[in-house]
Amino acid sequence: MDYIKEIDRILSFIKDLVNKSKAKGIVIGLSGGIDSALTATLCTKAVGKEKMLALIMPCHSNPEDIEDAKLVANHLNIQYKIISLDIIIEAYQTGKSFFIIRNIAITPMNILSASGSNIFPATEIWLNLLAKYPSK
């Protein structure tokens, strides 16, 4: 296998996908593991560091994993945000309210109802809420 050609093919694929989708950049999940580190590296090479955002989303994680993810982001010189998912998991497990917005309690069941009981849209809704109303 010609690794240089394969890397070029992957970079081309990423660039084309971003261009066709008319995206302004790429948001990736960065765990600190080798898979996400490689993904971050390839995406950064494809679109440039200024068009990258890495989300580090620990959930009862080993602190070393968070540090590894930050190390990758810093090495690539890409922006990152840490969004702890601990409170979301705890809310799912306990059924307690996660947010109170405009006197409305937002609970895991509210989110699942709004998303048709599908965990993927529910997670997207949670992440949007986290971005708009970060925990203090």
PDB file of C-alpha atoms in Angstrom:
ATOM      1  CA  MET A   1       0.000   0.000   0.000  1.00  0.00           C
ATOM      2  CA  ASP A   2       1.212   3.470  -0.855  1.00  0.00           C
ATOM      3  CA  TYR A   3       0.574   5.296   2.421  1.00  0.00           C
ATOM      4  CA  ILE A   4       1.195   8.763   1.005  1.00  0.00           C
ATOM      5  CA  LYS A   5      -1.437   8.194  -1.702  1.00  0.00           C
ATOM      6  CA  GLU A   6      -3.873   6.838   0.884  1.00  0.00           C
ATOM      7  CA  ILE A   7      -3.389   9.875   3.135  1.00  0.00           C
ATOM      8  CA  ASP A   8      -3.893  12.181   0.144  1.00  0.00           C
ATOM      9  CA  ARG A   9      -7.073  10.290  -0.791  1.00  0.00           C
ATOM     10  CA  ILE A  10      -8.440  10.656   2.746  1.00  0.00           C
ATOM     11  CA  LEU A  11      -7.553  14.368   2.901  1.00  0.00           C
ATOM     12  CA  SER A  12      -9.241  14.902  -0.450  1.00  0.00           C
ATOM     13  CA  PHE A  13     -12.338  13.063   0.772  1.00  0.00           C
ATOM     14  CA  ILE A  14     -12.534  15.252   3.900  1.00  0.00           C
ATOM     15  CA  LYS A  15     -12.076  18.486   1.907  1.00  0.00           C
ATOM     16  CA  ASP A  16     -14.742  17.453  -0.612  1.00  0.00           C
ATOM     17  CA  LEU A  17     -17.186  16.491   2.124  1.00  0.00           C
ATOM     18  CA  VAL A  18     -16.731  19.817   3.935  1.00  0.00           C
ATOM     19  CA  ASN A  19     -17.050  21.783   0.684  1.00  0.00           C
ATOM     20  CA  LYS A  20     -20.127  19.878  -0.529  1.00  0.00           C
ATOM     21  CA  SER A  21     -21.846  20.337   2.813  1.00  0.00           C
ATOM     22  CA  LYS A  22     -20.983  24.058   2.777  1.00  0.00           C
ATOM     23  CA  ALA A  23     -19.717  23.670   6.324  1.00  0.00           C
ATOM     24  CA  LYS A  24     -17.568  26.375   7.862  1.00  0.00           C
ATOM     25  CA  GLY A  25     -15.374  23.790   9.528  1.00  0.00           C
ATOM     26  CA  ILE A  26     -15.269  20.524  11.422  1.00  0.00           C
ATOM     27  CA  VAL A  27     -16.300  19.702  14.979  1.00  0.00           C
ATOM     28  CA  ILE A  28     -14.907  16.440  16.299  1.00  0.00           C
ATOM     29  CA  GLY A  29     -15.035  14.512  19.530  1.00  0.00           C
ATOM     30  CA  LEU A  30     -11.552  14.174  20.997  1.00  0.00           C
ATOM     31  CA  SER A  31     -11.129  11.416  23.578  1.00  0.00           C
ATOM     32  CA  GLY A  32      -7.370  11.346  23.874  1.00  0.00           C
ATOM     33  CA  GLY A  33      -7.227   7.938  22.207  1.00  0.00           C
ATOM     34  CA  ILE A  34      -5.418   7.066  19.005  1.00  0.00           C
ATOM     35  CA  ASP A  35      -8.550   6.987  16.803  1.00  0.00           C
ATOM     36  CA  SER A  36      -9.694  10.489  17.679  1.00  0.00           C
ATOM     37  CA  ALA A  37      -6.101  11.789  17.597  1.00  0.00           C
ATOM     38  CA  LEU A  38      -5.690  10.462  14.049  1.00  0.00           C
ATOM     39  CA  THR A  39      -9.075  11.870  13.029  1.00  0.00           C
ATOM     40  CA  ALA A  40      -8.166  15.275  14.467  1.00  0.00           C
ATOM     41  CA  THR A  41      -4.824  15.227  12.663  1.00  0.00           C
ATOM     42  CA  LEU A  42      -6.316  14.313   9.286  1.00  0.00           C
ATOM     43  CA  CYS A  43      -9.153  16.834   9.589  1.00  0.00           C
ATOM     44  CA  THR A  44      -6.749  19.589  10.629  1.00  0.00           C
ATOM     45  CA  LYS A  45      -4.490  18.823   7.661  1.00  0.00           C
ATOM     46  CA  ALA A  46      -7.528  18.842   5.362  1.00  0.00           C
ATOM     47  CA  VAL A  47      -9.213  22.088   6.424  1.00  0.00           C
ATOM     48  CA  GLY A  48      -6.673  23.962   8.539  1.00  0.00           C
ATOM     49  CA  LYS A  49      -6.486  24.572  12.275  1.00  0.00           C
ATOM     50  CA  GLU A  50      -8.643  27.704  12.149  1.00  0.00           C
ATOM     51  CA  LYS A  51     -11.621  25.645  10.928  1.00  0.00           C
ATOM     52  CA  MET A  52     -11.420  23.001  13.644  1.00  0.00           C
ATOM     53  CA  LEU A  53     -13.157  22.620  16.992  1.00  0.00           C
ATOM     54  CA  ALA A  54     -12.512  19.634  19.228  1.00  0.00           C
ATOM     55  CA  LEU A  55     -15.029  18.673  21.895  1.00  0.00           C
ATOM     56  CA  ILE A  56     -13.593  16.824  24.849  1.00  0.00           C
ATOM     57  CA  MET A  57     -16.610  15.227  26.518  1.00  0.00           C
ATOM     58  CA  PRO A  58     -15.523  13.301  29.603  1.00  0.00           C
ATOM     59  CA  CYS A  59     -17.988  11.072  31.392  1.00  0.00           C
ATOM     60  CA  HIS A  60     -16.615   9.659  34.630  1.00  0.00           C
ATOM     61  CA  SER A  61     -13.338   9.597  32.719  1.00  0.00           C
ATOM     62  CA  ASN A  62      -9.785   9.006  33.764  1.00  0.00           C
ATOM     63  CA  PRO A  63      -8.221  12.484  34.141  1.00  0.00           C
ATOM     64  CA  GLU A  64      -5.274  11.265  32.046  1.00  0.00           C
ATOM     65  CA  ASP A  65      -7.623  10.819  29.063  1.00  0.00           C
ATOM     66  CA  ILE A  66      -8.687  14.451  29.323  1.00  0.00           C
ATOM     67  CA  GLU A  67      -5.057  15.547  29.533  1.00  0.00           C
ATOM     68  CA  ASP A  68      -4.181  13.384  26.512  1.00  0.00           C
ATOM     69  CA  ALA A  69      -7.019  14.971  24.505  1.00  0.00           C
ATOM     70  CA  LYS A  70      -5.857  18.466  25.490  1.00  0.00           C
ATOM     71  CA  LEU A  71      -2.306  17.509  24.515  1.00  0.00           C
ATOM     72  CA  VAL A  72      -3.486  16.486  21.026  1.00  0.00           C
ATOM     73  CA  ALA A  73      -5.506  19.690  20.599  1.00  0.00           C
ATOM     74  CA  ASN A  74      -2.592  21.822  21.759  1.00  0.00           C
ATOM     75  CA  HIS A  75      -0.140  19.959  19.523  1.00  0.00           C
ATOM     76  CA  LEU A  76      -2.406  20.566  16.510  1.00  0.00           C
ATOM     77  CA  ASN A  77      -3.040  24.109  17.724  1.00  0.00           C
ATOM     78  CA  ILE A  78      -6.809  23.661  17.412  1.00  0.00           C
ATOM     79  CA  GLN A  79      -9.489  25.168  19.614  1.00  0.00           C
ATOM     80  CA  TYR A  80     -11.131  22.821  22.096  1.00  0.00           C
ATOM     81  CA  LYS A  81     -13.931  22.890  24.636  1.00  0.00           C
ATOM     82  CA  ILE A  82     -14.433  20.537  27.535  1.00  0.00           C
ATOM     83  CA  ILE A  83     -18.054  19.564  28.095  1.00  0.00           C
ATOM     84  CA  SER A  84     -18.495  17.162  30.984  1.00  0.00           C
ATOM     85  CA  LEU A  85     -21.209  14.615  30.308  1.00  0.00           C
ATOM     86  CA  ASP A  86     -21.252  13.411  33.930  1.00  0.00           C
ATOM     87  CA  ILE A  87     -24.287  15.511  34.838  1.00  0.00           C
ATOM     88  CA  ILE A  88     -26.196  14.260  31.776  1.00  0.00           C
ATOM     89  CA  ILE A  89     -25.563  10.615  32.667  1.00  0.00           C
ATOM     90  CA  GLU A  90     -26.519  11.282  36.281  1.00  0.00           C
ATOM     91  CA  ALA A  91     -29.738  12.967  35.115  1.00  0.00           C
ATOM     92  CA  TYR A  92     -30.598   9.952  32.940  1.00  0.00           C
ATOM     93  CA  GLN A  93     -29.878   7.566  35.805  1.00  0.00           C
ATOM     94  CA  THR A  94     -31.828   9.480  38.440  1.00  0.00           C
ATOM     95  CA  GLY A  95     -34.524  11.156  36.316  1.00  0.00           C
ATOM     96  CA  LYS A  96     -33.757  14.458  38.039  1.00  0.00           C
ATOM     97  CA  SER A  97     -33.993  17.799  36.277  1.00  0.00           C
ATOM     98  CA  PHE A  98     -30.864  18.893  34.523  1.00  0.00           C
ATOM     99  CA  PHE A  99     -31.818  22.473  33.684  1.00  0.00           C
ATOM    100  CA  ILE A 100     -34.481  24.903  34.692  1.00  0.00           C
ATOM    101  CA  ILE A 101     -35.008  27.295  31.783  1.00  0.00           C
ATOM    102  CA  ARG A 102     -37.745  29.935  31.970  1.00  0.00           C
ATOM    103  CA  ASN A 103     -39.302  28.018  34.903  1.00  0.00           C
ATOM    104  CA  ILE A 104     -39.476  24.784  32.881  1.00  0.00           C
ATOM    105  CA  ALA A 105     -37.634  21.789  34.302  1.00  0.00           C
ATOM    106  CA  ILE A 106     -35.693  20.019  31.568  1.00  0.00           C
ATOM    107  CA  THR A 107     -35.359  16.326  32.389  1.00  0.00           C
ATOM    108  CA  PRO A 108     -34.056  13.336  30.442  1.00  0.00           C
ATOM    109  CA  MET A 109     -37.629  12.226  29.801  1.00  0.00           C
ATOM    110  CA  ASN A 110     -38.558  15.663  28.361  1.00  0.00           C
ATOM    111  CA  ILE A 111     -35.627  15.395  26.001  1.00  0.00           C
ATOM    112  CA  LEU A 112     -36.399  11.820  24.969  1.00  0.00           C
ATOM    113  CA  SER A 113     -40.046  12.759  24.356  1.00  0.00           C
ATOM    114  CA  ALA A 114     -39.056  15.718  22.208  1.00  0.00           C
ATOM    115  CA  SER A 115     -36.689  13.538  20.191  1.00  0.00           C
ATOM    116  CA  GLY A 116     -39.092  10.634  19.639  1.00  0.00           C
ATOM    117  CA  SER A 117     -37.322   8.526  22.300  1.00  0.00           C
ATOM    118  CA  ASN A 118     -34.222   8.242  20.140  1.00  0.00           C
ATOM    119  CA  ILE A 119     -30.964   8.631  22.059  1.00  0.00           C
ATOM    120  CA  PHE A 120     -29.015  10.303  19.218  1.00  0.00           C
ATOM    121  CA  PRO A 121     -31.318  13.316  18.724  1.00  0.00           C
ATOM    122  CA  ALA A 122     -31.709  13.400  22.507  1.00  0.00           C
ATOM    123  CA  THR A 123     -27.947  13.690  22.907  1.00  0.00           C
ATOM    124  CA  GLU A 124     -27.863  16.442  20.288  1.00  0.00           C
ATOM    125  CA  ILE A 125     -30.536  18.348  22.198  1.00  0.00           C
ATOM    126  CA  TRP A 126     -28.570  17.917  25.450  1.00  0.00           C
ATOM    127  CA  LEU A 127     -25.375  19.183  23.816  1.00  0.00           C
ATOM    128  CA  ASN A 128     -27.198  22.194  22.384  1.00  0.00           C
ATOM    129  CA  LEU A 129     -28.569  22.972  25.839  1.00  0.00           C
ATOM    130  CA  LEU A 130     -25.106  22.579  27.354  1.00  0.00           C
ATOM    131  CA  ALA A 131     -23.659  24.963  24.806  1.00  0.00           C
ATOM    132  CA  LYS A 132     -26.356  27.567  25.465  1.00  0.00           C
ATOM    133  CA  TYR A 133     -26.629  27.101  29.219  1.00  0.00           C
ATOM    134  CA  PRO A 134     -23.266  25.779  30.495  1.00  0.00           C
ATOM    135  CA  SER A 135     -23.120  24.470  34.038  1.00  0.00           C
ATOM    136  CA  LYS A 136     -21.369  26.748  36.493  1.00  0.00           C
TER     137      LYS A 136
END
